[in-house]
Coordinates of C-alpha atoms in Angstrom, one line a residue:
Chain A
M19 CA -17.5 -2.9 -27.6
T20 CA -17.1 0.7 -26.2
D21 CA -13.7 2.3 -26.2
P22 CA -11.9 1.2 -22.9
L23 CA -10.0 4.5 -22.8
L24 CA -13.3 6.4 -22.3
H25 CA -13.7 4.6 -18.9
S26 CA -14.0 6.9 -15.9
E27 CA -10.9 5.4 -14.2
V28 CA -8.8 6.1 -17.2
R29 CA -10.3 9.6 -17.5
A30 CA -9.5 10.2 -13.8
S31 CA -5.7 10.0 -14.5
S32 CA -4.4 13.5 -14.2
A33 CA -0.7 14.6 -14.3
V34 CA -1.5 17.5 -12.0
A35 CA -3.2 15.3 -9.4
F36 CA -0.4 12.8 -9.5
A37 CA 2.2 15.6 -9.1
I38 CA 0.3 17.1 -6.2
G39 CA 0.0 13.7 -4.5
Y40 CA 3.7 13.0 -5.1
V41 CA 4.9 16.4 -3.7
I42 CA 2.6 16.2 -0.6
S43 CA 3.6 12.6 0.1
V44 CA 7.3 13.4 -0.1
A45 CA 6.9 16.5 2.1
L46 CA 5.0 14.5 4.8
M47 CA 7.7 11.8 4.8
V48 CA 10.5 14.4 5.0
A49 CA 8.6 15.9 8.0
A50 CA 8.4 12.5 9.6
L51 CA 12.1 11.9 9.0
V52 CA 13.1 15.3 10.4
V53 CA 11.0 14.9 13.5
T54 CA 12.5 11.5 14.2
M55 CA 16.2 12.4 13.5
R56 CA 16.1 15.6 15.7
H57 CA 15.2 13.6 18.8
A58 CA 13.3 16.6 20.0
L59 CA 10.1 14.8 21.1
G60 CA 9.4 12.2 23.7
R61 CA 8.8 8.6 22.6
I62 CA 5.0 8.7 22.9
D63 CA 4.8 12.1 21.3
L64 CA 7.0 10.9 18.4
V65 CA 4.8 7.8 17.8
V66 CA 1.7 10.0 17.8
V67 CA 3.2 12.6 15.4
T68 CA 4.7 10.2 13.0
S69 CA 1.5 8.1 13.0
L70 CA -0.5 11.2 12.1
L71 CA 1.9 12.0 9.3
A72 CA 1.6 8.4 8.0
L73 CA -2.2 8.7 8.1
L74 CA -2.1 12.0 6.2
T75 CA 0.2 10.4 3.6
L76 CA -2.3 7.4 3.2
I77 CA -5.2 9.8 2.7
T78 CA -3.1 11.8 0.2
Q79 CA -2.4 8.6 -1.7
A80 CA -6.1 7.6 -1.6
V81 CA -7.2 11.0 -3.0
F82 CA -4.5 11.9 -5.5
M83 CA -2.9 8.6 -6.5
F84 CA -5.8 6.0 -6.2
R85 CA -8.2 8.8 -7.3
L86 CA -10.9 7.4 -5.0
N87 CA -14.1 9.3 -5.2
L88 CA -17.9 8.8 -4.9
S89 CA -18.6 8.6 -8.7
Q90 CA -20.6 5.8 -10.2
S91 CA -17.7 3.5 -10.9
D92 CA -15.6 4.2 -7.8
R93 CA -18.4 4.3 -5.1
W94 CA -18.1 0.5 -4.3
K95 CA -14.4 0.7 -3.9
V96 CA -14.8 3.4 -1.3
V97 CA -17.6 1.5 0.5
S98 CA -15.5 -1.7 0.6
L99 CA -12.5 0.2 1.9
V100 CA -14.5 1.8 4.6
L101 CA -16.0 -1.6 5.6
A102 CA -12.5 -3.2 5.7
L103 CA -11.0 -0.5 7.9
P104 CA -12.5 -1.9 11.2
L105 CA -10.8 -5.2 10.4
F106 CA -7.4 -3.5 10.3
V107 CA -8.2 -1.7 13.5
L108 CA -9.4 -4.9 15.2
M109 CA -6.4 -6.9 14.0
L110 CA -3.7 -4.4 15.0
G111 CA -5.4 -2.9 18.0
L112 CA -6.5 -6.1 19.7
T113 CA -3.2 -7.9 19.1
G114 CA -1.2 -5.0 20.4
W115 CA -3.4 -4.6 23.5
M116 CA -3.5 -8.3 24.2
F117 CA 0.2 -8.8 24.1
H118 CA 0.9 -5.6 26.0
T119 CA -1.1 -6.8 28.9
L120 CA 0.3 -10.3 28.5
Y121 CA 3.8 -9.0 28.9
L122 CA 2.8 -7.0 32.0
R123 CA 1.0 -10.0 33.6
T124 CA 3.6 -12.6 33.0
M125 CA 6.4 -10.2 34.3
L126 CA 9.0 -11.8 32.1
P127 CA 12.5 -10.9 33.0
G128 CA 13.6 -7.6 31.5
T129 CA 10.1 -6.6 30.3
M130 CA 9.1 -4.4 33.2
G131 CA 9.0 -0.7 32.5
H132 CA 9.2 -1.2 28.7
Chain B
M10 CA -47.9 -7.1 -5.6
S11 CA -45.4 -7.7 -8.4
D12 CA -45.8 -4.1 -9.5
V13 CA -44.7 -2.9 -6.1
F14 CA -41.6 -5.0 -6.2
R15 CA -40.8 -3.8 -9.7
I16 CA -41.0 -0.2 -8.7
Q17 CA -38.8 -0.8 -5.7
A18 CA -36.3 -2.9 -7.7
T19 CA -35.6 0.1 -10.0
P20 CA -32.9 2.3 -8.5
P21 CA -33.0 6.0 -9.2
S22 CA -29.6 5.7 -11.0
P23 CA -27.9 2.7 -12.6
E24 CA -25.9 0.8 -10.0
L25 CA -23.0 -1.7 -10.6
W26 CA -25.2 -4.8 -10.3
A27 CA -28.7 -3.3 -10.7
P28 CA -31.1 -5.9 -12.0
G29 CA -32.6 -5.4 -15.4
R30 CA -30.0 -2.9 -16.5
G31 CA -28.2 -5.2 -19.0
E32 CA -24.6 -6.3 -18.5
A33 CA -22.4 -4.5 -16.0
N34 CA -19.4 -2.7 -17.4
L35 CA -16.6 -5.2 -17.7
I36 CA -13.9 -2.8 -16.6
D37 CA -15.9 -1.8 -13.5
V38 CA -16.4 -5.4 -12.5
A39 CA -12.8 -6.5 -13.1
T40 CA -11.2 -3.6 -11.3
F41 CA -13.7 -3.9 -8.3
G42 CA -12.9 -7.6 -8.0
F43 CA -9.2 -6.8 -8.0
W44 CA -9.8 -4.0 -5.5
L45 CA -11.4 -6.6 -3.1
Y46 CA -8.4 -8.9 -3.6
M47 CA -6.0 -6.0 -2.7
L48 CA -8.0 -5.3 0.5
S49 CA -7.6 -8.9 1.5
D50 CA -3.9 -8.7 0.6
T51 CA -3.7 -5.7 2.9
L52 CA -5.1 -7.8 5.7
V53 CA -2.1 -10.1 5.2
F54 CA 0.1 -7.1 5.8
A55 CA -2.0 -6.1 8.8
A56 CA -1.3 -9.5 10.3
L57 CA 2.4 -9.2 9.7
F58 CA 2.4 -5.7 11.2
A59 CA 0.6 -7.0 14.3
A60 CA 3.2 -9.8 14.6
Y61 CA 6.0 -7.4 14.2
G62 CA 4.6 -4.9 16.7
V63 CA 4.2 -7.7 19.3
L64 CA 7.7 -9.2 18.7
D65 CA 9.5 -5.8 18.6
H66 CA 10.3 -6.2 22.3
R67 CA 13.5 -6.8 24.2
F68 CA 12.3 -10.2 25.4
N69 CA 11.8 -11.5 21.8
A70 CA 15.2 -10.3 20.7
A71 CA 16.6 -13.2 22.7
G72 CA 19.8 -11.3 23.4
G73 CA 20.1 -10.4 19.7
P74 CA 19.6 -7.0 18.2
T75 CA 16.4 -5.0 18.6
S76 CA 14.9 -2.7 16.1
H77 CA 17.1 0.2 17.3
E78 CA 20.2 -1.6 16.2
I79 CA 19.2 -2.9 12.7
V80 CA 17.1 -0.1 11.1
H81 CA 18.4 3.1 9.7
P82 CA 15.8 5.9 9.1
L83 CA 17.9 7.9 6.6
A84 CA 18.7 4.8 4.4
A85 CA 15.0 3.9 4.5
F86 CA 14.1 7.4 3.6
W87 CA 15.9 7.1 0.2
Q88 CA 13.9 3.9 -0.4
T89 CA 10.7 5.9 0.4
L90 CA 11.7 8.5 -2.2
I91 CA 12.3 5.8 -4.7
V92 CA 9.1 4.0 -4.1
L93 CA 7.0 7.2 -4.2
S94 CA 8.8 8.2 -7.4
S95 CA 8.0 4.8 -8.9
A96 CA 4.3 5.3 -8.1
F97 CA 4.5 8.8 -9.7
A98 CA 6.1 7.3 -12.8
Y99 CA 3.2 4.8 -13.0
G100 CA 0.9 7.8 -12.8
M101 CA 2.6 9.3 -15.8
A102 CA 2.1 6.0 -17.6
M103 CA -1.7 6.3 -16.8
V104 CA -1.7 9.8 -18.2
G105 CA 0.0 8.4 -21.4
I106 CA -2.8 5.8 -21.6
R107 CA -5.4 8.6 -21.3
A108 CA -3.6 10.4 -24.1
R109 CA -3.7 7.2 -26.2
S110 CA 0.1 7.3 -26.4
R111 CA 1.6 3.8 -26.4
L112 CA 5.1 5.4 -26.2
R113 CA 4.4 7.5 -23.1
C114 CA 2.7 4.5 -21.4
V115 CA 5.7 2.2 -22.1
V116 CA 8.2 4.9 -21.0
G117 CA 6.2 5.4 -17.7
L118 CA 6.0 1.7 -17.1
A119 CA 9.7 1.2 -17.8
G120 CA 10.6 4.1 -15.4
S121 CA 8.3 2.7 -12.7
A122 CA 9.8 -0.8 -13.1
A123 CA 13.4 0.5 -13.1
L124 CA 12.8 2.4 -9.8
G125 CA 11.0 -0.7 -8.4
A126 CA 14.1 -2.8 -9.3
V127 CA 16.4 -0.3 -7.6
F128 CA 14.3 -0.4 -4.5
I129 CA 14.3 -4.2 -4.4
A130 CA 18.1 -4.3 -4.8
L131 CA 18.6 -1.8 -1.9
E132 CA 16.3 -3.8 0.3
N133 CA 18.0 -7.0 -0.5
I134 CA 21.5 -5.5 0.2
H135 CA 20.2 -4.4 3.6
L136 CA 18.8 -7.9 4.4
A137 CA 21.9 -9.6 3.1
A138 CA 24.1 -7.4 5.3
L139 CA 22.1 -8.4 8.3
V140 CA 22.5 -12.1 7.5
A141 CA 26.2 -11.6 7.0
Q142 CA 26.4 -10.0 10.5
G143 CA 24.8 -13.2 12.0
N144 CA 21.4 -11.5 12.3
A145 CA 19.5 -14.0 10.2
P146 CA 15.8 -14.6 10.7
E147 CA 16.4 -17.7 12.9
R148 CA 18.4 -15.6 15.4
S149 CA 15.3 -14.4 17.3
G150 CA 11.6 -14.0 17.2
Y151 CA 12.0 -10.3 16.5
L152 CA 14.3 -10.9 13.5
S153 CA 11.9 -13.5 12.1
A154 CA 9.1 -11.0 12.2
F155 CA 11.3 -8.3 10.6
F156 CA 12.5 -10.5 7.8
I157 CA 9.1 -11.9 6.9
L158 CA 7.5 -8.4 6.8
M159 CA 10.3 -7.2 4.5
A160 CA 10.4 -10.4 2.4
V161 CA 6.6 -10.3 1.8
H162 CA 6.8 -6.7 0.7
N163 CA 9.8 -7.3 -1.5
L164 CA 8.1 -10.3 -3.1
H165 CA 5.1 -8.1 -3.9
L166 CA 7.3 -5.5 -5.5
A167 CA 9.1 -8.2 -7.5
F168 CA 5.8 -9.5 -8.9
G169 CA 4.8 -5.9 -9.6
V170 CA 8.0 -5.3 -11.7
L171 CA 7.4 -8.6 -13.5
W172 CA 3.8 -7.6 -14.2
M173 CA 5.0 -4.2 -15.6
L174 CA 7.4 -6.0 -18.0
V175 CA 4.6 -8.1 -19.2
M176 CA 2.4 -5.0 -19.7
I177 CA 5.2 -3.3 -21.6
V178 CA 5.2 -6.2 -24.1
Q179 CA 1.3 -6.4 -24.2
V180 CA 0.8 -2.6 -24.8
S181 CA 3.5 -2.6 -27.5
T182 CA 2.0 -5.6 -29.3
Q183 CA -1.8 -5.3 -28.6
G184 CA -2.3 -1.6 -27.9
F185 CA -5.1 -0.4 -25.6
T186 CA -7.7 -3.2 -25.8
T187 CA -10.3 -3.7 -23.0
G188 CA -8.1 -6.6 -21.7
T189 CA -4.8 -4.6 -21.5
V190 CA -6.6 -1.5 -20.0
I191 CA -8.1 -3.7 -17.2
R192 CA -4.7 -5.1 -16.4
L193 CA -3.1 -1.7 -16.5
L194 CA -5.8 -0.3 -14.1
N195 CA -5.4 -3.3 -11.8
L196 CA -1.6 -3.0 -11.8
R197 CA -2.0 0.7 -10.8
F198 CA -4.0 -0.4 -7.7
Y199 CA -1.4 -3.1 -7.0
W200 CA 1.6 -0.8 -7.3
M201 CA 0.1 2.1 -5.4
F202 CA -1.0 -0.2 -2.6
Q203 CA 2.6 -1.4 -2.3
T204 CA 3.6 2.3 -2.0
S205 CA 1.1 2.8 0.8
I206 CA 2.3 -0.4 2.6
W207 CA 5.9 0.9 2.4
V208 CA 4.8 4.3 3.9
C209 CA 3.5 2.2 6.9
I210 CA 6.7 0.1 7.0
F211 CA 8.9 3.3 6.9
V212 CA 7.0 5.0 9.7
F213 CA 6.2 2.1 12.0
V214 CA 9.3 0.0 11.5
Y215 CA 12.1 2.3 10.5
L216 CA 11.2 5.6 12.2
R217 CA 9.8 4.0 15.3
G218 CA 12.9 1.7 15.5
G219 CA 15.3 4.5 14.8
A220 CA 13.8 6.9 17.3

């Protein structure tokens, strides 16, 4: 039995990487909070900006916290994640779009102009 | 004919399940399997987010509160800090594992679990306050979607804390065997996934609702 601590996923743990990931994540979340609390942007702009900040945070997490990379042992994790992403987009996008048009078409009281 | 196939069946570099390469690395297989499970678990959250996004609408509030009235971005931000710090503490436990230090691993796990417990307590206080105001899940479709999303996330965190307590005991008694290292690596995925899920909840539930 080989030493489990020599495995690449254990070796990939780095205090510097975790610290960088932590600082960037906190900074992005502070930015998202400040943008929201100052009420300086319109509703659509705010959704776009905070969504982008969330996306950047998730990428930061993937790179610095999950330590995802294209090495021998991690390649299949990246492949499966990339293949799963369309499922998330379909599930969230189609549901949102479907119900958005449904609300408009049924013209339920109090839903117009929302 | 068979020679042709043999040549093609030999990849240029060893792959995870390349034929004729002997047994696959147990840690690779175990963490990859758990990774696939986490992706399916994330689909559960995607379904809950989709339901929340659809039900976060005046009509589904049924005269009750909408997201604007029950979420507080600043309060949720402190929870965001706690959950990110907890993931960082788990990272420090991983660094301890790499350094073959049981003590640093256990201290990191304990710090991560403690922060996780604080987070769960804060979230439960928030949910209990809503119920006390008469805004229980059965009040409206919107509140049902809100509560189930929060409850499922909270339940994940509770199981994560339980898992950490088990790992503290196992690392203390068994040390870094192949089994414990696999569980520690999988728990890392699990815990950091919950952090990423909370980032989405913070931005799409708390910030969007509080805008």
